[in-house]
PDB file of N, CA and C in Angstrom:
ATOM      1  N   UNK A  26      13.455-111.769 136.455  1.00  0.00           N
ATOM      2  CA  UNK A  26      12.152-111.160 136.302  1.00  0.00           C
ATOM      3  C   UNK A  26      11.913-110.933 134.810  1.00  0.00           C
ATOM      4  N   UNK A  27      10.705-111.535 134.697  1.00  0.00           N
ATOM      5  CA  UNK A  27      10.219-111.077 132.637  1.00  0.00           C
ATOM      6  C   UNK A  27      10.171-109.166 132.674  1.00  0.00           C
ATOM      7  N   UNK A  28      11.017-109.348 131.004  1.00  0.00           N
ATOM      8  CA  UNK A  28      10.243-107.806 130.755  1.00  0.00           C
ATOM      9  C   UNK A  28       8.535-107.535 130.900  1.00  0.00           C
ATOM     10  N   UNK A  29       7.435-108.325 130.914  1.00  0.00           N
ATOM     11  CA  UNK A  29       6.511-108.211 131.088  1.00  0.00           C
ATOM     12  C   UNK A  29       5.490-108.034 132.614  1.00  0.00           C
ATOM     13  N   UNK A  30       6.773-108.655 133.098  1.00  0.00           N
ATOM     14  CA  UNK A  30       6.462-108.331 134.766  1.00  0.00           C
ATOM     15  C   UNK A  30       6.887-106.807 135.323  1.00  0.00           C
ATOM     16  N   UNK A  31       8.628-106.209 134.487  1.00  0.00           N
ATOM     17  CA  UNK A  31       8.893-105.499 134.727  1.00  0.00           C
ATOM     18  C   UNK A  31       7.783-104.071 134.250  1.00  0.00           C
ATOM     19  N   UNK A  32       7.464-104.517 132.962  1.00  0.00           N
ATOM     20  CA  UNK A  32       6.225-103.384 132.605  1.00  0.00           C
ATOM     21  C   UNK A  32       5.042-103.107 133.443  1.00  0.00           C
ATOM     22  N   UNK A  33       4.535-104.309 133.973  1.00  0.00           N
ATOM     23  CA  UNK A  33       3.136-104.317 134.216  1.00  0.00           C
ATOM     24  C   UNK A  33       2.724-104.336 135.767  1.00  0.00           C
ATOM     25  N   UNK A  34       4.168-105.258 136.606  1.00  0.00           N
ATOM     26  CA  UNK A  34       3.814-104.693 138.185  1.00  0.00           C
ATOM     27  C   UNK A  34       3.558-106.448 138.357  1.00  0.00           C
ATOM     28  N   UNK A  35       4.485-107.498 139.523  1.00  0.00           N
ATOM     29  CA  UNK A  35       3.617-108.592 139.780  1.00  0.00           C
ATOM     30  C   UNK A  35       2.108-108.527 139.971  1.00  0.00           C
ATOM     31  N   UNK A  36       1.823-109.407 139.069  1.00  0.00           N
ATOM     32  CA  UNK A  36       0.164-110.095 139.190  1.00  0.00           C
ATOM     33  C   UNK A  36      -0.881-108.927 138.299  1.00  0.00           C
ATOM     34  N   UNK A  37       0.005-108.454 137.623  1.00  0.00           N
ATOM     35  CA  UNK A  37      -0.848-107.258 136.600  1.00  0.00           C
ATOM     36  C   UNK A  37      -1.462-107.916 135.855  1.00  0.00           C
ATOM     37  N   UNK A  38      -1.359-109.247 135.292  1.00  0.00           N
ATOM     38  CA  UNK A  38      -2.399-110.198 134.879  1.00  0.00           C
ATOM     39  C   UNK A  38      -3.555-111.344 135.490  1.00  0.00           C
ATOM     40  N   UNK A  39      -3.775-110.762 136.328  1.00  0.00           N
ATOM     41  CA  UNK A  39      -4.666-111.458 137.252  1.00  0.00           C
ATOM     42  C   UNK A  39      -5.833-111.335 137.065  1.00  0.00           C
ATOM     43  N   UNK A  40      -6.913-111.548 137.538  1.00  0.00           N
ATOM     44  CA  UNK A  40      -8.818-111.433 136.938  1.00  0.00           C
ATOM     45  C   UNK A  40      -8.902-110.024 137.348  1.00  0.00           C
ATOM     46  N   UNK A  41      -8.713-110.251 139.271  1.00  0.00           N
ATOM     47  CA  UNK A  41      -9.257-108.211 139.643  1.00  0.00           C
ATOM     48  C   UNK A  41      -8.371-107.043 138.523  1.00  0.00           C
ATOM     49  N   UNK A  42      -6.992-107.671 138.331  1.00  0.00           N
ATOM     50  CA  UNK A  42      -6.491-106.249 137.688  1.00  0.00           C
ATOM     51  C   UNK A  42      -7.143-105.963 136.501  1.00  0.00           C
ATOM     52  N   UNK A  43      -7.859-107.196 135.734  1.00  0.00           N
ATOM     53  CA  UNK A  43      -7.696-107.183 134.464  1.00  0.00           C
ATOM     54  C   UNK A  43      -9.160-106.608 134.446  1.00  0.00           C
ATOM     55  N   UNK A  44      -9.942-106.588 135.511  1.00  0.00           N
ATOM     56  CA  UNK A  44     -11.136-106.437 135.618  1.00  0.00           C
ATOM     57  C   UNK A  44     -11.159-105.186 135.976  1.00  0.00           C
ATOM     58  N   UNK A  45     -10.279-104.746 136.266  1.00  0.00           N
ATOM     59  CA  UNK A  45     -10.089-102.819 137.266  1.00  0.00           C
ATOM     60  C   UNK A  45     -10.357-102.268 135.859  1.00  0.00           C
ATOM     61  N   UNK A  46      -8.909-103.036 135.134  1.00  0.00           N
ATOM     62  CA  UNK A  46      -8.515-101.918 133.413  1.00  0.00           C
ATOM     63  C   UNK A  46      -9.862-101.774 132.990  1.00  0.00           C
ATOM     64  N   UNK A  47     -10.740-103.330 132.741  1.00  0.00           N
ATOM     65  CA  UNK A  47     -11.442-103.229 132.137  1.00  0.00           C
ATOM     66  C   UNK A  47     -12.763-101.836 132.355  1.00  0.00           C
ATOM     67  N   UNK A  48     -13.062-101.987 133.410  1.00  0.00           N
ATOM     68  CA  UNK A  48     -14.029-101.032 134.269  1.00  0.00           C
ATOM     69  C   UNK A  48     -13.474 -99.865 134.099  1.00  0.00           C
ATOM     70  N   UNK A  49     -12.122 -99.404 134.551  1.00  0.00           N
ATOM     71  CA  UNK A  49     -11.549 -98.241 134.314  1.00  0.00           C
ATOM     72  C   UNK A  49     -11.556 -97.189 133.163  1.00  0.00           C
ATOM     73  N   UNK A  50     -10.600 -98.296 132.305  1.00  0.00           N
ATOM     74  CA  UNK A  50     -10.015 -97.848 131.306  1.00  0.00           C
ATOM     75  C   UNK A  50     -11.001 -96.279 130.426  1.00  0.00           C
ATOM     76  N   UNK A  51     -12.388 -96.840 130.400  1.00  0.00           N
ATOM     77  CA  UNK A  51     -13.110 -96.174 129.352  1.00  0.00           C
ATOM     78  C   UNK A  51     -13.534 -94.455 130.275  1.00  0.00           C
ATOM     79  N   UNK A  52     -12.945 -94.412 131.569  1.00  0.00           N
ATOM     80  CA  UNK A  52     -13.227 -93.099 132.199  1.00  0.00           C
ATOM     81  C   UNK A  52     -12.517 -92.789 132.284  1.00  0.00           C
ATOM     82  N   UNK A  53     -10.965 -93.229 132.615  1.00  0.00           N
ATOM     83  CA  UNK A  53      -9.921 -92.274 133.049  1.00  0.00           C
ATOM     84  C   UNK A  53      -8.881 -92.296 131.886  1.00  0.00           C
ATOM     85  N   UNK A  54      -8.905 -92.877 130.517  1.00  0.00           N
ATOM     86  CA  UNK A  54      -8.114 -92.674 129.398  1.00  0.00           C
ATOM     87  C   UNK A  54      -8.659 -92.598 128.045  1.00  0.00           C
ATOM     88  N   UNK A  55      -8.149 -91.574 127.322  1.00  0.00           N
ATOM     89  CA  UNK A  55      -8.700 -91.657 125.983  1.00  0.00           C
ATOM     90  C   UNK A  55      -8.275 -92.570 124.540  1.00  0.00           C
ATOM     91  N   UNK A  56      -8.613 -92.128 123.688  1.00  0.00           N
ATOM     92  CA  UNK A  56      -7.808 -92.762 122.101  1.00  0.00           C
ATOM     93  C   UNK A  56      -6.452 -91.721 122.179  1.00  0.00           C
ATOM     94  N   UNK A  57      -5.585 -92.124 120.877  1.00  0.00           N
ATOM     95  CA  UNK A  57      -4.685 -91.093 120.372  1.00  0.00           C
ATOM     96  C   UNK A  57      -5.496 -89.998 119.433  1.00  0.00           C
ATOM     97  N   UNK A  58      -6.183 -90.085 118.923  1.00  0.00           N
ATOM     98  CA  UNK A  58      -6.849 -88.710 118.683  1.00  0.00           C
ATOM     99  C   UNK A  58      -7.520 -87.359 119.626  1.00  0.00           C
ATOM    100  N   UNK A  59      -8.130 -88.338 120.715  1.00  0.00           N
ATOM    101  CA  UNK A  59      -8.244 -87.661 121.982  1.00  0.00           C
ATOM    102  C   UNK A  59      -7.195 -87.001 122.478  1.00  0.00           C
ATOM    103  N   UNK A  60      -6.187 -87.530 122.709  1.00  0.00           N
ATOM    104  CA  UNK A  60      -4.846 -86.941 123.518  1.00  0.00           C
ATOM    105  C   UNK A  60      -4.289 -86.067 122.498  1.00  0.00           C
ATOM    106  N   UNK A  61      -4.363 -85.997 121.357  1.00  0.00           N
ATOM    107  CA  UNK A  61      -4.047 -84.950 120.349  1.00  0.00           C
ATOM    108  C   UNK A  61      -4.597 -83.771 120.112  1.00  0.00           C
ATOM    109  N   UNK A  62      -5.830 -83.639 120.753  1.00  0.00           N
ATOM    110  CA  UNK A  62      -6.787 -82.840 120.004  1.00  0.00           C
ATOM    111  C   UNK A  62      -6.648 -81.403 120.925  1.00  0.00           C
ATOM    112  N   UNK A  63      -5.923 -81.579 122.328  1.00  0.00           N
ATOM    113  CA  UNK A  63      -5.839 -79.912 122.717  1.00  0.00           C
ATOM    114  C   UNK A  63      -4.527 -79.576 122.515  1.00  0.00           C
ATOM    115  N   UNK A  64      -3.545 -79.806 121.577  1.00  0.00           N
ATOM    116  CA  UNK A  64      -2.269 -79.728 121.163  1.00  0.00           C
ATOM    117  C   UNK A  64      -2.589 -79.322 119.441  1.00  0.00           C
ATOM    118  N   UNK A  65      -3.966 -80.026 119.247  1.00  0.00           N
ATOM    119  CA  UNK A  65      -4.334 -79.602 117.625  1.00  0.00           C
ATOM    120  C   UNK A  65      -5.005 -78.359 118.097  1.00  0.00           C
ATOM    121  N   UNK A  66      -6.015 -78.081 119.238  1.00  0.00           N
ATOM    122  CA  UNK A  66      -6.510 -76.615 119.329  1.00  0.00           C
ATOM    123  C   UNK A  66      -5.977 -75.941 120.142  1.00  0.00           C
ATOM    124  N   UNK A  67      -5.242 -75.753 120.615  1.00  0.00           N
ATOM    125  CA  UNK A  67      -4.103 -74.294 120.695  1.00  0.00           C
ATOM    126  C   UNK A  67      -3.130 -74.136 118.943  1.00  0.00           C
ATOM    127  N   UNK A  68      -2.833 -75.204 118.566  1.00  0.00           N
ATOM    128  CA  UNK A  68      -2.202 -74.845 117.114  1.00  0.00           C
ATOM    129  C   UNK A  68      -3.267 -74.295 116.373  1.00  0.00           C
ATOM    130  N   UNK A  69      -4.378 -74.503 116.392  1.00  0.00           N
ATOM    131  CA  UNK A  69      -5.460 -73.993 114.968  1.00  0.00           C
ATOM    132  C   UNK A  69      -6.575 -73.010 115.617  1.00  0.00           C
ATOM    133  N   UNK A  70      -7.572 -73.178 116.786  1.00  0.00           N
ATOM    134  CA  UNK A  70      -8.095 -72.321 117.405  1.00  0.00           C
ATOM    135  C   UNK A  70      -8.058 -70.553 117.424  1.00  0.00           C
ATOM    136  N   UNK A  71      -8.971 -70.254 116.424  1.00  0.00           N
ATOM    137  CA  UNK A  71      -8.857 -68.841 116.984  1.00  0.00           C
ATOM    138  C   UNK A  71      -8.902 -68.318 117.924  1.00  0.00           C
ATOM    139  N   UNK A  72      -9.506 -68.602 118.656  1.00  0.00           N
ATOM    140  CA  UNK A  72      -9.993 -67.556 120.643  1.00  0.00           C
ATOM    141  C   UNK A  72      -8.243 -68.625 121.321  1.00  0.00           C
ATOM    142  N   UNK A  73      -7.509 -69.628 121.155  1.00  0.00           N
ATOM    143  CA  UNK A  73      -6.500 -70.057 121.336  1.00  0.00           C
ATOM    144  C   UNK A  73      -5.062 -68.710 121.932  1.00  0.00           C
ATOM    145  N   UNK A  74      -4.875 -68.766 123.203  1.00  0.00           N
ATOM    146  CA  UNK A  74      -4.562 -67.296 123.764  1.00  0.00           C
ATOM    147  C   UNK A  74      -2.757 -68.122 123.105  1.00  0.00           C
ATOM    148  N   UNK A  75      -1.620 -66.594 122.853  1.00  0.00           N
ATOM    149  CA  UNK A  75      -0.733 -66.631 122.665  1.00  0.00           C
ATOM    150  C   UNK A  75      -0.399 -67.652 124.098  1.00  0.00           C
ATOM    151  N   UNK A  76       0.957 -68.306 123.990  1.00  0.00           N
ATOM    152  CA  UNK A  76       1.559 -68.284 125.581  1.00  0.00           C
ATOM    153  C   UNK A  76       0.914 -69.384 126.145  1.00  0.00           C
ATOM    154  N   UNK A  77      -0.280 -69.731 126.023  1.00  0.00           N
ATOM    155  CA  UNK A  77      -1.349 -70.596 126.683  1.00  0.00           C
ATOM    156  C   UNK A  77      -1.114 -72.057 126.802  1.00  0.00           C
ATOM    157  N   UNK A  78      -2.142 -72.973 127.527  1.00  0.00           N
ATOM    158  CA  UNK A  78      -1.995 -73.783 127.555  1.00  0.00           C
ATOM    159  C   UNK A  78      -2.800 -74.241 127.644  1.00  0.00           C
ATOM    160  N   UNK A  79      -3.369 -75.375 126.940  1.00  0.00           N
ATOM    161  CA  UNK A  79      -4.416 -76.652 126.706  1.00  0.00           C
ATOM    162  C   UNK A  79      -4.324 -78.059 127.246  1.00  0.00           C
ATOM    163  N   UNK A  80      -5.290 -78.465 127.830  1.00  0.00           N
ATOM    164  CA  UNK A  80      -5.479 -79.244 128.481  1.00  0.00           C
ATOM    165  C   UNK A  80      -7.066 -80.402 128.056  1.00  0.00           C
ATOM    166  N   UNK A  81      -6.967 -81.352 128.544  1.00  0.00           N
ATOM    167  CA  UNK A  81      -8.387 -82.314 128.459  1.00  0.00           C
ATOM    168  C   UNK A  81      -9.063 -81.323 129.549  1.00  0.00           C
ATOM    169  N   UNK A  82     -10.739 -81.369 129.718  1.00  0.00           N
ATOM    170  CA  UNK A  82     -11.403 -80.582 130.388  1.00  0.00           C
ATOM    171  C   UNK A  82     -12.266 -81.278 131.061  1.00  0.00           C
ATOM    172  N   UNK A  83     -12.748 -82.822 131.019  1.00  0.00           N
ATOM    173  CA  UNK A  83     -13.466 -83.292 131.889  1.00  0.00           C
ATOM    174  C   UNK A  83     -12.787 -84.986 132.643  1.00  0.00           C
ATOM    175  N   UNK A  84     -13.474 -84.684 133.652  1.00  0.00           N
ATOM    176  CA  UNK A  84     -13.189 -85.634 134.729  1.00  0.00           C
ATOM    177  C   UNK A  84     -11.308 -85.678 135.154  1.00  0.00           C
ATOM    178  N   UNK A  85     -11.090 -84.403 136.121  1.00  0.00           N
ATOM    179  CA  UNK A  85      -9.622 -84.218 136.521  1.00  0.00           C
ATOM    180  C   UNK A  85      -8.833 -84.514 135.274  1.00  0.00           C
ATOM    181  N   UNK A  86      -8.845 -83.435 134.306  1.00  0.00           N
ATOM    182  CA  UNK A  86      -8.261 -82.958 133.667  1.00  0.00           C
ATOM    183  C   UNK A  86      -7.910 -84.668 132.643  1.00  0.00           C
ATOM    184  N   UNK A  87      -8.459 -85.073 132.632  1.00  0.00           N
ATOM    185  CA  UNK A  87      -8.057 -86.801 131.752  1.00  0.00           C
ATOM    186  C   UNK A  87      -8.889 -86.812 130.617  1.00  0.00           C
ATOM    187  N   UNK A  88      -9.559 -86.157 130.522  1.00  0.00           N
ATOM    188  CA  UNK A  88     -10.904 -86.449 128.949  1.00  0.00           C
ATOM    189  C   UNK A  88     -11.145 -85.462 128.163  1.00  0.00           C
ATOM    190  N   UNK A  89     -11.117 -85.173 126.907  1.00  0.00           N
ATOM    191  CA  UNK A  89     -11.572 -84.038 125.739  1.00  0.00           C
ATOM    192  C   UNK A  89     -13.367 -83.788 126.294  1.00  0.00           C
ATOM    193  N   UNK A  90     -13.648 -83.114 125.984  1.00  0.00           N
ATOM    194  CA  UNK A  90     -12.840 -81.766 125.124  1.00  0.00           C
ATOM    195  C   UNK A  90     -11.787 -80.563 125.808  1.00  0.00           C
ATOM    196  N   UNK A  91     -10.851 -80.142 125.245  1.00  0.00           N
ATOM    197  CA  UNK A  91      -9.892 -79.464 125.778  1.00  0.00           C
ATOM    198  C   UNK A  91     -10.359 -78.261 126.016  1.00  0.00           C
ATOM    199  N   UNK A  92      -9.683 -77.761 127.194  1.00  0.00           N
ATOM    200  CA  UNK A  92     -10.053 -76.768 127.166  1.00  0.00           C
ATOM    201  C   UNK A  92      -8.842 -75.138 128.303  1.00  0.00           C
ATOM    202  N   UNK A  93      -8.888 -74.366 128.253  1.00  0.00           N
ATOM    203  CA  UNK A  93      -7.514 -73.056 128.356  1.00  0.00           C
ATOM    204  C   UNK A  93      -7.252 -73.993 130.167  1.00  0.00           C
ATOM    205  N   UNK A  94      -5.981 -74.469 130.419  1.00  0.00           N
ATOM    206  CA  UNK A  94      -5.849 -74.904 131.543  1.00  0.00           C
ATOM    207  C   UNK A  94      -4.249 -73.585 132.650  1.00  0.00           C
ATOM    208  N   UNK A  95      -4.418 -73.559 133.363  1.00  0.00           N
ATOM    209  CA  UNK A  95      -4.565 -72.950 134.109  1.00  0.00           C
ATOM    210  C   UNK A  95      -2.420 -73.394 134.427  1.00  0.00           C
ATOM    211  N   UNK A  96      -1.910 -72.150 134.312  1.00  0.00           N
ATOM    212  CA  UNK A  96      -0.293 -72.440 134.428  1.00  0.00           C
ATOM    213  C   UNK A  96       0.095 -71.981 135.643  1.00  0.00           C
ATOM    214  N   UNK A  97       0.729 -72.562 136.017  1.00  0.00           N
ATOM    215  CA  UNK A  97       1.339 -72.292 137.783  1.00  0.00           C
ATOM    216  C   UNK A  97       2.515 -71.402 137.509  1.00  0.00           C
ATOM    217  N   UNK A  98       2.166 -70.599 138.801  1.00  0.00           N
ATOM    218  CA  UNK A  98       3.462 -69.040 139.111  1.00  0.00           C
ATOM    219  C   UNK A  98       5.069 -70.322 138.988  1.00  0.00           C
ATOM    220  N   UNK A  99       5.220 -70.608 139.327  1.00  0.00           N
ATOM    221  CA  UNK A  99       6.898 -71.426 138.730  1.00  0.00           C
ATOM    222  C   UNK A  99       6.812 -71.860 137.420  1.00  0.00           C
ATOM    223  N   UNK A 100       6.018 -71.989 136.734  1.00  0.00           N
ATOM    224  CA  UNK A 100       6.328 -71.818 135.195  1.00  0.00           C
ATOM    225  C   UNK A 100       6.130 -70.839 134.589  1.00  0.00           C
ATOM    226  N   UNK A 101       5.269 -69.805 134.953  1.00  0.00           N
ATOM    227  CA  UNK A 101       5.253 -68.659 134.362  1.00  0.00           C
ATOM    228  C   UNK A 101       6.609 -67.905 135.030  1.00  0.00           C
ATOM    229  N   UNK A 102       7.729 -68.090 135.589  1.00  0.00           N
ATOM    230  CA  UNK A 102       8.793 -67.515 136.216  1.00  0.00           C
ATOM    231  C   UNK A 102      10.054 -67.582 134.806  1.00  0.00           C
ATOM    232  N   UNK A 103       9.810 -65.638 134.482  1.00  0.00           N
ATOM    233  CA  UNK A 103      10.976 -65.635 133.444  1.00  0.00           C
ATOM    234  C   UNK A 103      12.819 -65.816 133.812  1.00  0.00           C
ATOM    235  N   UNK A 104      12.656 -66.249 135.228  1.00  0.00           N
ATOM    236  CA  UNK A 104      14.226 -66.670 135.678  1.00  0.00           C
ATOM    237  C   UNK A 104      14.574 -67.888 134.984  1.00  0.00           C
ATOM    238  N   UNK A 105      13.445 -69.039 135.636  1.00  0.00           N
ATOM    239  CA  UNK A 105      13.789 -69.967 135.765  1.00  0.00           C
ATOM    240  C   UNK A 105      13.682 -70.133 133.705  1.00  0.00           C
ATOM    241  N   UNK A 106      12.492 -69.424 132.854  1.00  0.00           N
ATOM    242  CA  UNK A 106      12.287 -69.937 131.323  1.00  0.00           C
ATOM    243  C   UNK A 106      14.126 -69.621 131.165  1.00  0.00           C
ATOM    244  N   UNK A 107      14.428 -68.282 131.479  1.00  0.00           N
ATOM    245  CA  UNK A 107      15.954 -68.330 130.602  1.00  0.00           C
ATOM    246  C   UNK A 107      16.749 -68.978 131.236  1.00  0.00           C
ATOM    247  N   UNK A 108      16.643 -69.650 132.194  1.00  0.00           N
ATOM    248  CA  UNK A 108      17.625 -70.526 132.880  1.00  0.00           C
ATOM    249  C   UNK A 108      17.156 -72.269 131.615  1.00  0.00           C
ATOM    250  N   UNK A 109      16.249 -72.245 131.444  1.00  0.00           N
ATOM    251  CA  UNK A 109      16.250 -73.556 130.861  1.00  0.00           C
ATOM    252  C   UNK A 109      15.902 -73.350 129.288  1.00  0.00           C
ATOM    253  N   UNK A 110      16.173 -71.694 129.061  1.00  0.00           N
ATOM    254  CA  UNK A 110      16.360 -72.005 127.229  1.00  0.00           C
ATOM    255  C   UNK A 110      18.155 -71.883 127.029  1.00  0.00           C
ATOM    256  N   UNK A 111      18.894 -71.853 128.591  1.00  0.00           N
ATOM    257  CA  UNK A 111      20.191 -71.580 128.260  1.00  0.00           C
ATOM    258  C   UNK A 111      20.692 -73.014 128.198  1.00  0.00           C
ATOM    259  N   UNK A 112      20.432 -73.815 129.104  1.00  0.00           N
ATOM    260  CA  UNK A 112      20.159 -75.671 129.324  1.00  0.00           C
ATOM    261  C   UNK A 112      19.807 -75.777 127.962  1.00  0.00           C
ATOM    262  N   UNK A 113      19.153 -75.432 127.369  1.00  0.00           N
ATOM    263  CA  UNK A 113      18.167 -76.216 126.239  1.00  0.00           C
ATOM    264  C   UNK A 113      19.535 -75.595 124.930  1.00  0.00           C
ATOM    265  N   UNK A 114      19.638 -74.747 124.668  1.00  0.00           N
ATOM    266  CA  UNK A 114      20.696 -74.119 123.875  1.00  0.00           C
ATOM    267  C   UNK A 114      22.033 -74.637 123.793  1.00  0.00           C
ATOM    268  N   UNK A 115      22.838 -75.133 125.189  1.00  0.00           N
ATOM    269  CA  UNK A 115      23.769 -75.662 125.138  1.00  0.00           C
ATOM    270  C   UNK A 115      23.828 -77.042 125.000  1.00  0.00           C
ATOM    271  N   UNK A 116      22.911 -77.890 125.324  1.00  0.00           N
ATOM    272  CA  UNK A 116      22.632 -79.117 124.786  1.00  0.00           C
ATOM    273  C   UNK A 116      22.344 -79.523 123.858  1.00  0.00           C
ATOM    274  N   UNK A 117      21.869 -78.565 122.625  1.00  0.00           N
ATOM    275  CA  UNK A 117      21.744 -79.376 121.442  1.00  0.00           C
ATOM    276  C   UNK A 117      22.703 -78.028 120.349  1.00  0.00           C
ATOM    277  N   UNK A 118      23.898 -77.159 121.001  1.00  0.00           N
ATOM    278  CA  UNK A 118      24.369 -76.033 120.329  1.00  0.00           C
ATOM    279  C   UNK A 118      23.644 -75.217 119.481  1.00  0.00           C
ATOM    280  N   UNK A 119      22.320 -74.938 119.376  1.00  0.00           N
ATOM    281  CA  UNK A 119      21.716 -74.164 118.857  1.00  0.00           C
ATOM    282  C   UNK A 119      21.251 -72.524 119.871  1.00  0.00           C
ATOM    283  N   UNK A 120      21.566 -71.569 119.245  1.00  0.00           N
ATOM    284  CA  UNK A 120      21.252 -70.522 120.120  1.00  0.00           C
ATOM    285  C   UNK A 120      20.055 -69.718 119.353  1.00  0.00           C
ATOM    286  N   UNK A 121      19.098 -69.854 120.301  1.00  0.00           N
ATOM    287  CA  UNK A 121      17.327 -68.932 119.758  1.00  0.00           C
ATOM    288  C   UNK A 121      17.689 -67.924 120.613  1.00  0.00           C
ATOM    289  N   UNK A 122      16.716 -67.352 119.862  1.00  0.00           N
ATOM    290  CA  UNK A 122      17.145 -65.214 120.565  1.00  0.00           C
ATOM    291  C   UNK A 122      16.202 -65.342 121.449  1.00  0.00           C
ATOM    292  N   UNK A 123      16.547 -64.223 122.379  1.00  0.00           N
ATOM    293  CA  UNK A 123      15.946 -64.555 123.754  1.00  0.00           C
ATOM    294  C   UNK A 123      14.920 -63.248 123.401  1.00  0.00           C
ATOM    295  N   UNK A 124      13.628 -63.813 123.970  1.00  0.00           N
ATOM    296  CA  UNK A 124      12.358 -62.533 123.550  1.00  0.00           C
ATOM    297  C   UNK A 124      12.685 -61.586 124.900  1.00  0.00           C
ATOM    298  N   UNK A 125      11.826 -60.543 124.597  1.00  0.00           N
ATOM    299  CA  UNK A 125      11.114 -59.848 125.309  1.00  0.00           C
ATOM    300  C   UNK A 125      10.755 -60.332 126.718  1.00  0.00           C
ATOM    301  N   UNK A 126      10.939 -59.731 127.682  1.00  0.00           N
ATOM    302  CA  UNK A 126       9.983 -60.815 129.243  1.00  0.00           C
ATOM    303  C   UNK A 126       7.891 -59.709 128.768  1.00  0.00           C
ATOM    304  N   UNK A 127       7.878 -58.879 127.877  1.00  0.00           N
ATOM    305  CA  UNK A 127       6.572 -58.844 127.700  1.00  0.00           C
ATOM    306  C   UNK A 127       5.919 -59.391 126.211  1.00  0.00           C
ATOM    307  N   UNK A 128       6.786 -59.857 125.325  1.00  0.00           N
ATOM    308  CA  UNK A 128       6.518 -60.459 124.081  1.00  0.00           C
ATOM    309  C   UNK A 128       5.562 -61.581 124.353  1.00  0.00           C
ATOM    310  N   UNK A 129       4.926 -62.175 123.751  1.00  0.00           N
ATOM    311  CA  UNK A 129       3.666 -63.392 123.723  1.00  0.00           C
ATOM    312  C   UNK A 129       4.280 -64.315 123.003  1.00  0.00           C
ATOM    313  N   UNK A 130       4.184 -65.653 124.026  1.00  0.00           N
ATOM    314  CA  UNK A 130       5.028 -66.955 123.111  1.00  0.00           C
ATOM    315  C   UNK A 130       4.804 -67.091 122.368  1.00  0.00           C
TER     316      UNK A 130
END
């Protein structure tokens, strides 16, 4: 099997597929500046909440402008964060001080 088959899926070069991307592409994916830009506004944003999280804001969460997206009760769970800054600590031997469970990321 080609690495190019392995990337792309048999017959990913065919007219309909190439015709899907084409039709597709411009609604359900952006540029690299696009995909950067709610990672640039939580870093620079004033109203940008501590802790928070940014997301694309139109058409199921896939398109800028970004906007405060919405974190699920198992990631906001301070068991499981110090369970995986202790994972994260022993894998690269660096030890960060463990905050507050009311401190703001």
């Amino acid at each position: 099997m080609s690495p190019r088959t392995r990337a792309n899926g048999p017959g990913a070069d065919r007219g309909w597929s190439r015709l899907n991307v084409r039709l597709l592409q411009p609604w359900m994916s952006q540029d690299a500046a696009g995909g950067a830009l709610p990672t640039l506004y939580e870093a620079t944003a004033p109203g940008a909440a501590a802790g928070g999280y940014c997301g694309p804001g139109r058409l199921f969460e896939m398109k800028v402008p970004p906007k405060p997206a919405a974190i699920g009760k198992l990631a906001r769970g301070a068991a499981l964060a110090a369970r995986l800054r202790d994972v994260c600590n022993a894998r690269v031997g660096v030890q960060w001080p463990q905050r507050d469970s009311g401190a703001a990321a």
